[in-house]
mmCIF file of C-alpha atoms and ligand atoms in Angstrom:
data_model
loop_
_atom_site.group_PDB
_atom_site.id
_atom_site.type_symbol
_atom_site.label_atom_id
_atom_site.label_comp_id
_atom_site.label_asym_id
_atom_site.label_seq_id
_atom_site.Cartn_x
_atom_site.Cartn_y
_atom_site.Cartn_z
ATOM 1 C CA UNK A 30 42.520 36.185 15.028
ATOM 2 C CA UNK A 31 43.456 32.506 14.791
ATOM 3 C CA UNK A 32 41.429 29.733 13.414
ATOM 4 C CA UNK A 33 41.748 26.857 15.914
ATOM 5 C CA UNK A 34 40.779 23.255 15.813
ATOM 6 C CA UNK A 35 40.658 21.238 18.968
ATOM 7 C CA UNK A 36 41.347 17.598 18.349
ATOM 8 C CA UNK A 37 39.946 14.976 20.619
ATOM 9 C CA UNK A 38 40.663 11.301 20.106
ATOM 10 C CA UNK A 39 37.968 9.077 21.571
ATOM 11 C CA UNK A 40 37.968 5.393 22.213
ATOM 12 C CA UNK A 41 34.813 4.039 23.961
ATOM 13 C CA UNK A 42 34.170 7.347 25.488
ATOM 14 C CA UNK A 43 30.369 7.403 25.638
ATOM 15 C CA UNK A 44 30.351 8.139 29.427
ATOM 16 C CA UNK A 45 32.495 11.310 29.205
ATOM 17 C CA UNK A 46 31.437 12.617 25.829
ATOM 18 C CA UNK A 47 28.390 14.568 26.883
ATOM 19 C CA UNK A 48 30.368 16.519 29.464
ATOM 20 C CA UNK A 49 33.343 16.976 27.180
ATOM 21 C CA UNK A 50 31.276 18.253 24.246
ATOM 22 C CA UNK A 51 29.421 20.733 26.446
ATOM 23 C CA UNK A 52 32.579 22.042 28.198
ATOM 24 C CA UNK A 53 34.623 22.401 24.932
ATOM 25 C CA UNK A 54 31.948 23.982 22.945
ATOM 26 C CA UNK A 55 31.191 26.381 25.739
ATOM 27 C CA UNK A 56 34.823 27.394 25.655
ATOM 28 C CA UNK A 57 34.952 27.835 21.813
ATOM 29 C CA UNK A 58 31.737 29.778 21.877
ATOM 30 C CA UNK A 59 33.140 32.036 24.563
ATOM 31 C CA UNK A 60 36.466 32.522 22.748
ATOM 32 C CA UNK A 61 34.733 33.146 19.449
ATOM 33 C CA UNK A 62 32.336 35.664 21.115
ATOM 34 C CA UNK A 63 35.361 37.489 22.591
ATOM 35 C CA UNK A 64 37.012 37.549 19.145
ATOM 36 C CA UNK A 65 39.969 35.622 20.566
ATOM 37 C CA UNK A 66 39.477 32.916 17.832
ATOM 38 C CA UNK A 67 37.681 33.008 14.571
ATOM 39 C CA UNK A 68 34.074 31.928 14.228
ATOM 40 C CA UNK A 69 34.872 28.982 12.001
ATOM 41 C CA UNK A 70 37.156 27.392 14.628
ATOM 42 C CA UNK A 71 35.965 23.942 15.481
ATOM 43 C CA UNK A 72 36.326 20.917 17.727
ATOM 44 C CA UNK A 73 37.057 17.582 15.876
ATOM 45 C CA UNK A 74 36.193 14.416 17.668
ATOM 46 C CA UNK A 75 38.153 11.505 16.199
ATOM 47 C CA UNK A 76 36.418 8.180 16.823
ATOM 48 C CA UNK A 77 39.126 5.604 17.124
ATOM 49 C CA UNK A 78 37.102 2.545 16.153
ATOM 50 C CA UNK A 79 35.010 2.562 19.373
ATOM 51 C CA UNK A 80 32.744 -0.341 20.045
ATOM 52 C CA UNK A 81 30.249 1.630 22.092
ATOM 53 C CA UNK A 82 27.952 4.519 21.063
ATOM 54 C CA UNK A 83 30.766 7.033 20.810
ATOM 55 C CA UNK A 84 30.314 7.641 17.061
ATOM 56 C CA UNK A 85 26.513 7.837 17.309
ATOM 57 C CA UNK A 86 26.999 10.501 20.038
ATOM 58 C CA UNK A 87 29.510 12.417 18.007
ATOM 59 C CA UNK A 88 27.152 12.432 14.985
ATOM 60 C CA UNK A 89 24.331 13.719 17.159
ATOM 61 C CA UNK A 90 26.456 16.456 18.725
ATOM 62 C CA UNK A 91 27.735 17.574 15.262
ATOM 63 C CA UNK A 92 24.122 18.312 14.463
ATOM 64 C CA UNK A 93 23.350 20.034 17.642
ATOM 65 C CA UNK A 94 26.402 22.159 18.216
ATOM 66 C CA UNK A 95 27.815 24.699 15.877
ATOM 67 C CA UNK A 96 31.550 24.024 16.320
ATOM 68 C CA UNK A 97 31.449 20.272 16.612
ATOM 69 C CA UNK A 98 32.765 18.016 13.875
ATOM 70 C CA UNK A 99 33.576 14.214 13.835
ATOM 71 C CA UNK A 100 36.012 12.014 12.067
ATOM 72 C CA UNK A 101 35.519 8.210 12.118
ATOM 73 C CA UNK A 102 38.431 5.922 11.695
ATOM 74 C CA UNK A 103 37.783 2.601 10.136
ATOM 75 C CA UNK A 104 39.194 0.656 13.122
ATOM 76 C CA UNK A 105 41.014 1.076 16.356
ATOM 77 C CA UNK A 106 44.471 2.297 15.654
ATOM 78 C CA UNK A 107 45.501 3.562 19.190
ATOM 79 C CA UNK A 108 45.619 6.978 20.781
ATOM 80 C CA UNK A 109 48.771 8.267 18.957
ATOM 81 C CA UNK A 110 47.613 7.302 15.467
ATOM 82 C CA UNK A 111 44.082 8.533 16.146
ATOM 83 C CA UNK A 112 45.525 11.848 17.242
ATOM 84 C CA UNK A 113 47.762 12.110 14.254
ATOM 85 C CA UNK A 114 44.795 11.379 11.987
ATOM 86 C CA UNK A 115 42.974 14.301 13.503
ATOM 87 C CA UNK A 116 45.962 16.651 13.317
ATOM 88 C CA UNK A 117 46.737 15.726 9.683
ATOM 89 C CA UNK A 118 43.168 16.200 8.659
ATOM 90 C CA UNK A 119 43.044 19.751 9.868
ATOM 91 C CA UNK A 120 46.665 20.756 9.060
ATOM 92 C CA UNK A 121 45.729 22.809 6.043
ATOM 93 C CA UNK A 122 42.417 24.179 7.338
ATOM 94 C CA UNK A 123 43.518 25.943 10.435
ATOM 95 C CA UNK A 124 46.176 28.300 11.992
ATOM 96 C CA UNK A 125 46.719 26.061 14.967
ATOM 97 C CA UNK A 126 45.453 22.756 16.428
ATOM 98 C CA UNK A 127 45.086 21.927 20.121
ATOM 99 C CA UNK A 128 45.054 18.198 21.107
ATOM 100 C CA UNK A 129 43.416 17.043 24.250
ATOM 101 C CA UNK A 130 42.176 13.740 25.724
ATOM 102 C CA UNK A 131 38.466 13.060 25.736
ATOM 103 C CA UNK A 132 38.285 12.661 29.478
ATOM 104 C CA UNK A 133 39.285 16.327 29.994
ATOM 105 C CA UNK A 134 41.805 15.441 32.745
ATOM 106 C CA UNK A 135 43.778 18.217 31.354
ATOM 107 C CA UNK A 136 42.601 21.654 32.247
ATOM 108 C CA UNK A 137 40.848 23.363 29.352
ATOM 109 C CA UNK A 138 41.123 26.722 31.170
ATOM 110 C CA UNK A 139 44.711 27.062 29.990
ATOM 111 C CA UNK A 140 43.648 26.904 26.316
ATOM 112 C CA UNK A 141 43.225 30.706 26.045
ATOM 113 C CA UNK A 142 46.777 31.053 27.476
ATOM 114 C CA UNK A 143 48.009 28.582 24.783
ATOM 115 C CA UNK A 144 46.363 30.618 22.090
ATOM 116 C CA UNK A 145 47.916 33.852 23.471
ATOM 117 C CA UNK A 146 51.364 32.317 23.348
ATOM 118 C CA UNK A 147 50.741 31.113 19.873
ATOM 119 C CA UNK A 148 49.703 34.634 18.791
ATOM 120 C CA UNK A 149 52.851 35.974 20.307
ATOM 121 C CA UNK A 150 54.933 33.674 18.086
ATOM 122 C CA UNK A 151 55.175 30.331 19.735
ATOM 123 C CA UNK A 152 54.690 27.418 17.286
ATOM 124 C CA UNK A 153 54.290 24.746 19.875
ATOM 125 C CA UNK A 154 52.831 25.228 23.407
ATOM 126 C CA UNK A 155 53.121 22.331 25.764
ATOM 127 C CA UNK A 156 50.528 21.640 28.504
ATOM 128 C CA UNK A 157 52.592 20.608 31.520
ATOM 129 C CA UNK A 158 51.250 19.151 34.727
ATOM 130 C CA UNK A 159 52.435 21.149 37.675
ATOM 131 C CA UNK A 160 51.102 18.717 40.156
ATOM 132 C CA UNK A 161 49.802 15.194 40.161
ATOM 133 C CA UNK A 162 47.858 15.312 43.391
ATOM 134 C CA UNK A 163 44.903 13.415 41.919
ATOM 135 C CA UNK A 164 46.794 10.720 40.358
ATOM 136 C CA UNK A 165 47.166 7.547 42.356
ATOM 137 C CA UNK A 166 50.619 6.952 43.838
ATOM 138 C CA UNK A 167 51.139 4.071 41.479
ATOM 139 C CA UNK A 168 50.304 6.159 38.320
ATOM 140 C CA UNK A 169 52.433 9.042 39.518
ATOM 141 C CA UNK A 170 55.344 6.810 40.363
ATOM 142 C CA UNK A 171 55.213 4.961 37.071
ATOM 143 C CA UNK A 172 54.638 8.031 34.932
ATOM 144 C CA UNK A 173 57.345 10.123 36.509
ATOM 145 C CA UNK A 174 59.705 7.206 36.429
ATOM 146 C CA UNK A 175 58.990 6.929 32.709
ATOM 147 C CA UNK A 176 59.900 10.590 31.969
ATOM 148 C CA UNK A 177 63.092 10.144 33.911
ATOM 149 C CA UNK A 178 63.978 6.929 32.072
ATOM 150 C CA UNK A 179 63.259 8.661 28.727
ATOM 151 C CA UNK A 180 65.725 11.357 29.633
ATOM 152 C CA UNK A 181 68.325 8.870 30.725
ATOM 153 C CA UNK A 182 67.915 6.990 27.455
ATOM 154 C CA UNK A 183 68.591 10.203 25.493
ATOM 155 C CA UNK A 184 65.122 10.723 24.118
ATOM 156 C CA UNK A 185 63.962 14.269 23.867
ATOM 157 C CA UNK A 186 60.789 14.760 25.793
ATOM 158 C CA UNK A 187 59.032 17.433 27.872
ATOM 159 C CA UNK A 188 58.803 16.489 31.584
ATOM 160 C CA UNK A 189 55.261 15.838 32.714
ATOM 161 C CA UNK A 190 53.765 16.706 29.409
ATOM 162 C CA UNK A 191 51.335 14.284 27.825
ATOM 163 C CA UNK A 192 49.466 14.943 24.588
ATOM 164 C CA UNK A 193 47.810 18.266 25.553
ATOM 165 C CA UNK A 194 49.453 20.809 23.332
ATOM 166 C CA UNK A 195 48.995 23.431 20.744
ATOM 167 C CA UNK A 196 50.755 23.203 17.295
ATOM 168 C CA UNK A 197 50.715 25.949 14.662
ATOM 169 C CA UNK A 198 50.042 25.065 11.041
ATOM 170 C CA UNK A 199 53.738 25.029 10.139
ATOM 171 C CA UNK A 200 54.627 22.834 13.091
ATOM 172 C CA UNK A 201 51.919 20.475 11.883
ATOM 173 C CA UNK A 202 53.455 20.598 8.421
ATOM 174 C CA UNK A 203 56.810 19.678 10.049
ATOM 175 C CA UNK A 204 55.144 16.831 11.899
ATOM 176 C CA UNK A 205 53.745 15.493 8.605
ATOM 177 C CA UNK A 206 57.240 15.002 7.431
ATOM 178 C CA UNK A 207 57.929 12.310 10.019
ATOM 179 C CA UNK A 208 57.113 9.109 8.220
ATOM 180 C CA UNK A 209 57.616 6.683 11.062
ATOM 181 C CA UNK A 210 55.129 3.992 11.977
ATOM 182 C CA UNK A 211 56.115 3.730 15.652
ATOM 183 C CA UNK A 212 54.483 6.885 16.606
ATOM 184 C CA UNK A 213 55.396 8.551 19.859
ATOM 185 C CA UNK A 214 54.262 12.029 19.467
ATOM 186 C CA UNK A 215 55.558 13.580 22.603
ATOM 187 C CA UNK A 216 59.011 12.484 21.541
ATOM 188 C CA UNK A 217 58.671 13.647 17.938
ATOM 189 C CA UNK A 218 57.161 17.128 18.566
ATOM 190 C CA UNK A 219 60.187 18.503 20.457
ATOM 191 C CA UNK A 220 62.451 17.369 17.612
ATOM 192 C CA UNK A 221 60.512 19.461 15.047
ATOM 193 C CA UNK A 222 62.034 22.667 16.405
ATOM 194 C CA UNK A 223 60.525 26.194 16.308
ATOM 195 C CA UNK A 224 59.851 28.394 19.272
ATOM 196 C CA UNK A 225 57.950 26.637 21.995
ATOM 197 C CA UNK A 226 56.682 27.370 25.446
ATOM 198 C CA UNK A 227 54.796 25.672 28.243
ATOM 199 C CA UNK A 228 51.616 26.364 30.148
ATOM 200 C CA UNK A 229 51.053 24.773 33.556
ATOM 201 C CA UNK A 230 47.991 23.187 35.033
ATOM 202 C CA UNK A 231 46.861 20.624 37.578
ATOM 203 C CA UNK A 232 45.766 17.329 36.193
ATOM 204 C CA UNK A 233 42.273 16.208 37.307
ATOM 205 C CA UNK A 234 40.751 12.797 37.894
ATOM 206 C CA UNK A 235 38.877 11.063 35.183
ATOM 207 C CA UNK A 236 35.260 11.897 35.773
ATOM 208 C CA UNK A 237 33.682 8.908 34.147
ATOM 209 C CA UNK A 238 34.567 5.796 32.102
ATOM 210 C CA UNK A 239 37.862 4.144 32.821
ATOM 211 C CA UNK A 240 41.493 4.683 31.732
ATOM 212 C CA UNK A 241 42.293 3.251 28.355
ATOM 213 C CA UNK A 242 45.855 2.913 29.456
ATOM 214 C CA UNK A 243 46.155 -0.062 31.800
ATOM 215 C CA UNK A 244 49.516 -0.982 33.104
ATOM 216 C CA UNK A 245 50.232 -3.332 30.200
ATOM 217 C CA UNK A 246 49.507 -0.704 27.576
ATOM 218 C CA UNK A 247 51.466 1.802 29.589
ATOM 219 C CA UNK A 248 54.562 -0.405 29.600
ATOM 220 C CA UNK A 249 54.235 -1.147 25.874
ATOM 221 C CA UNK A 250 53.983 2.630 25.295
ATOM 222 C CA UNK A 251 57.029 3.391 27.428
ATOM 223 C CA UNK A 252 58.993 0.736 25.665
ATOM 224 C CA UNK A 253 57.815 2.058 22.297
ATOM 225 C CA UNK A 254 58.880 5.572 23.335
ATOM 226 C CA UNK A 255 62.342 4.571 24.263
ATOM 227 C CA UNK A 256 63.011 2.251 21.340
ATOM 228 C CA UNK A 257 61.651 4.742 18.842
ATOM 229 C CA UNK A 258 64.008 7.471 19.978
ATOM 230 C CA UNK A 259 67.111 5.920 21.220
ATOM 231 C CA UNK A 260 69.545 3.138 20.378
ATOM 232 C CA UNK A 261 71.162 3.562 23.745
ATOM 233 C CA UNK A 262 69.990 0.178 24.975
ATOM 234 C CA UNK A 263 72.318 -1.390 22.363
ATOM 235 C CA UNK A 264 75.185 0.739 23.546
ATOM 236 C CA UNK A 265 74.482 -0.517 27.013
ATOM 237 C CA UNK A 266 74.893 -4.139 25.796
ATOM 238 C CA UNK A 267 78.119 -3.164 24.169
ATOM 239 C CA UNK A 268 79.307 -1.489 27.335
ATOM 240 C CA UNK A 269 78.378 -4.602 29.380
ATOM 241 C CA UNK A 270 80.536 -6.593 26.855
ATOM 242 C CA UNK A 271 83.440 -4.303 27.407
ATOM 243 C CA UNK A 272 83.051 -4.454 31.156
ATOM 244 C CA UNK A 273 83.048 -8.275 31.121
ATOM 245 C CA UNK A 274 86.216 -8.332 28.992
ATOM 246 C CA UNK A 275 87.899 -6.010 31.534
ATOM 247 C CA UNK A 276 86.705 -8.369 34.263
ATOM 248 C CA UNK A 277 88.269 -11.186 32.335
ATOM 249 C CA UNK A 278 91.584 -9.422 32.232
ATOM 250 C CA UNK A 279 91.450 -8.663 35.969
ATOM 251 C CA UNK A 280 90.515 -12.218 36.537
ATOM 252 C CA UNK A 281 93.420 -13.432 34.355
ATOM 253 C CA UNK A 282 95.865 -11.649 36.659
ATOM 254 C CA UNK A 283 94.258 -13.096 39.780
ATOM 255 C CA UNK A 284 94.069 -16.520 38.146
ATOM 256 C CA UNK A 285 97.676 -16.377 37.140
ATOM 257 C CA UNK A 286 98.694 -15.374 40.690
ATOM 258 C CA UNK A 287 96.649 -18.384 42.084
ATOM 259 C CA UNK A 288 98.265 -20.658 39.484
ATOM 260 C CA UNK A 289 101.736 -19.535 40.456
ATOM 261 C CA UNK A 290 101.175 -19.861 44.192
ATOM 262 C CA UNK A 291 99.723 -23.222 43.391
ATOM 263 C CA UNK A 292 96.484 -23.268 45.400
ATOM 264 C CA UNK A 293 94.079 -24.155 42.526
ATOM 265 C CA UNK A 294 92.296 -27.143 41.343
ATOM 266 C CA UNK A 295 93.650 -28.123 37.884
ATOM 267 C CA UNK A 296 91.516 -26.866 35.046
ATOM 268 C CA UNK A 297 89.912 -24.144 37.111
ATOM 269 C CA UNK A 298 91.969 -21.267 35.664
ATOM 270 C CA UNK A 299 91.235 -22.047 32.029
ATOM 271 C CA UNK A 300 87.475 -22.704 32.545
ATOM 272 C CA UNK A 301 86.877 -19.489 34.598
ATOM 273 C CA UNK A 302 88.960 -17.340 32.205
ATOM 274 C CA UNK A 303 87.252 -18.481 29.076
ATOM 275 C CA UNK A 304 83.879 -18.107 30.727
ATOM 276 C CA UNK A 305 84.396 -14.349 31.429
ATOM 277 C CA UNK A 306 86.230 -13.725 28.253
ATOM 278 C CA UNK A 307 83.796 -15.481 25.835
ATOM 279 C CA UNK A 308 80.808 -13.981 27.695
ATOM 280 C CA UNK A 309 82.333 -10.511 27.280
ATOM 281 C CA UNK A 310 83.107 -11.129 23.673
ATOM 282 C CA UNK A 311 79.638 -12.388 22.858
ATOM 283 C CA UNK A 312 77.970 -9.419 24.399
ATOM 284 C CA UNK A 313 80.396 -7.032 22.804
ATOM 285 C CA UNK A 314 79.695 -8.533 19.411
ATOM 286 C CA UNK A 315 75.932 -8.409 19.856
ATOM 287 C CA UNK A 316 76.362 -4.761 20.803
ATOM 288 C CA UNK A 317 78.285 -4.058 17.602
ATOM 289 C CA UNK A 318 75.656 -5.802 15.524
ATOM 290 C CA UNK A 319 73.085 -3.832 17.450
ATOM 291 C CA UNK A 320 74.844 -0.534 16.506
ATOM 292 C CA UNK A 321 74.419 -1.404 12.872
ATOM 293 C CA UNK A 322 70.817 -2.457 13.303
ATOM 294 C CA UNK A 323 70.247 0.831 15.188
ATOM 295 C CA UNK A 324 71.707 2.807 12.283
ATOM 296 C CA UNK A 325 69.464 0.934 9.829
ATOM 297 C CA UNK A 326 66.458 1.583 12.147
ATOM 298 C CA UNK A 327 67.239 5.299 12.052
ATOM 299 C CA UNK A 328 67.564 5.272 8.249
ATOM 300 C CA UNK A 329 64.312 3.467 7.554
ATOM 301 C CA UNK A 330 62.385 5.996 9.632
ATOM 302 C CA UNK A 331 63.200 8.579 6.975
ATOM 303 C CA UNK A 332 62.840 11.429 9.449
ATOM 304 C CA UNK A 333 63.303 14.925 7.952
ATOM 305 C CA UNK A 334 66.848 15.957 8.480
ATOM 306 C CA UNK A 335 65.937 19.594 8.875
ATOM 307 C CA UNK A 336 62.880 21.822 8.751
ATOM 308 C CA UNK A 337 63.460 25.310 7.422
ATOM 309 C CA UNK A 338 61.922 28.095 9.431
ATOM 310 C CA UNK A 339 62.441 31.042 7.121
ATOM 311 C CA UNK A 340 64.620 32.600 4.464
ATOM 312 C CA UNK A 341 65.479 36.254 4.190
ATOM 313 C CA UNK A 342 66.385 38.114 1.084
ATOM 314 C CA UNK A 343 67.997 41.429 2.077
ATOM 315 C CA UNK A 344 67.054 43.422 -1.114
HETATM 316 N N1 UDP B 17 42.390 6.565 23.138
HETATM 317 C C1 UDP B 17 42.238 6.310 21.812
HETATM 318 N N2 UDP B 17 42.461 5.089 21.352
HETATM 319 C C2 UDP B 17 42.846 4.064 22.129
HETATM 320 C C3 UDP B 17 43.093 4.311 23.537
HETATM 321 C C4 UDP B 17 42.786 5.623 24.002
HETATM 322 O O1 UDP B 17 41.898 7.242 21.003
HETATM 323 O O2 UDP B 17 43.101 2.965 21.602
HETATM 324 C C5 UDP B 17 42.138 7.909 23.665
HETATM 325 C C6 UDP B 17 41.120 7.995 24.808
HETATM 326 O O3 UDP B 17 39.808 7.986 24.289
HETATM 327 C C7 UDP B 17 41.455 9.335 25.403
HETATM 328 C C8 UDP B 17 43.006 9.336 25.225
HETATM 329 O O4 UDP B 17 43.273 8.472 24.241
HETATM 330 O O5 UDP B 17 40.921 10.408 24.838
HETATM 331 C C9 UDP B 17 43.745 8.999 26.547
HETATM 332 O O6 UDP B 17 43.293 7.877 27.128
HETATM 333 P P1 UDP B 17 43.101 7.757 28.672
HETATM 334 O O7 UDP B 17 42.449 8.977 29.210
HETATM 335 O O8 UDP B 17 42.264 6.560 28.969
HETATM 336 O O9 UDP B 17 44.514 7.607 29.265
HETATM 337 P P2 UDP B 17 45.167 8.013 30.681
HETATM 338 O O10 UDP B 17 44.639 9.418 30.957
HETATM 339 O O11 UDP B 17 44.616 7.100 31.691
HETATM 340 O O12 UDP B 17 46.671 7.995 30.550
HETATM 341 MG MG1 MG B 18 42.916 10.241 30.791
#
């Protein structure tokens, strides 16, 4: 029987908390009663420096409900950091942790399936949206575009998976070895390794309160995701430079031809040629510098180079 913690980051979530607490604690009570999870499993609400009554509510619920606990961060550090704070807090206390958003847009009825898969040897179980019927066209378009862009940019990520996932204690231990400050959990988690699986669900609408990810935050988040995982944008710059230099060469042939046939204004050939050539050279050089900066970037992150899963001794 596994000891589970459900981690819920909350930022100004007073409208949704009453419902979230009752749904989640109903689920944990049920699972504990059925002996699917141990009785000391718990739900940890992480208050990410909310300015409303979120923390007061969490305090009250921790007194009222058996399995509810709270963790208050000193200030607002953002969804990803708040989530990490919760995960790292419980890392040595539980067998597995499940992270879920406070608005319960993700379907909690797949949690038992996640636990099953974990018991059968999966260290990471991703919650994946099978449909996005309830999202607005705009949200769906931007979100799916984002996953495709991530893939194009060479970052590892699970398609249509947000931060609803189960991680075993040793996967959490692996996660703790990633020291980077630009935190993009759904990119980091697949790089940890171990056996993983997915469970599928339909994403619901937010029942109360409003999204804490307006367009501007979403764009920053997407940019963060790409720049934390890939130095491909720099390779693109370098590629553009090479392309321009090739254009310059092609142009040189054309300009030479025009020059020979004599139908040019004087000075045109040299100006046009140097324009393309210098442009290409500048871009190429920036790209080369970028490659070095990219390498430095990867170095300073001090990511673990490997995580050992097990060792056997055949005695
Ligand atoms: N959140 C947080 N800190 C922040 C912003 C958001 O802890 O600075 C939490 C929020 O309370 C919620 C989760 O992150 O539990 C996801 O936010 P939201 O549901 O608003 O995002 P969306 O579903 O619209 O992408
Ligand atoms: Mg949400």
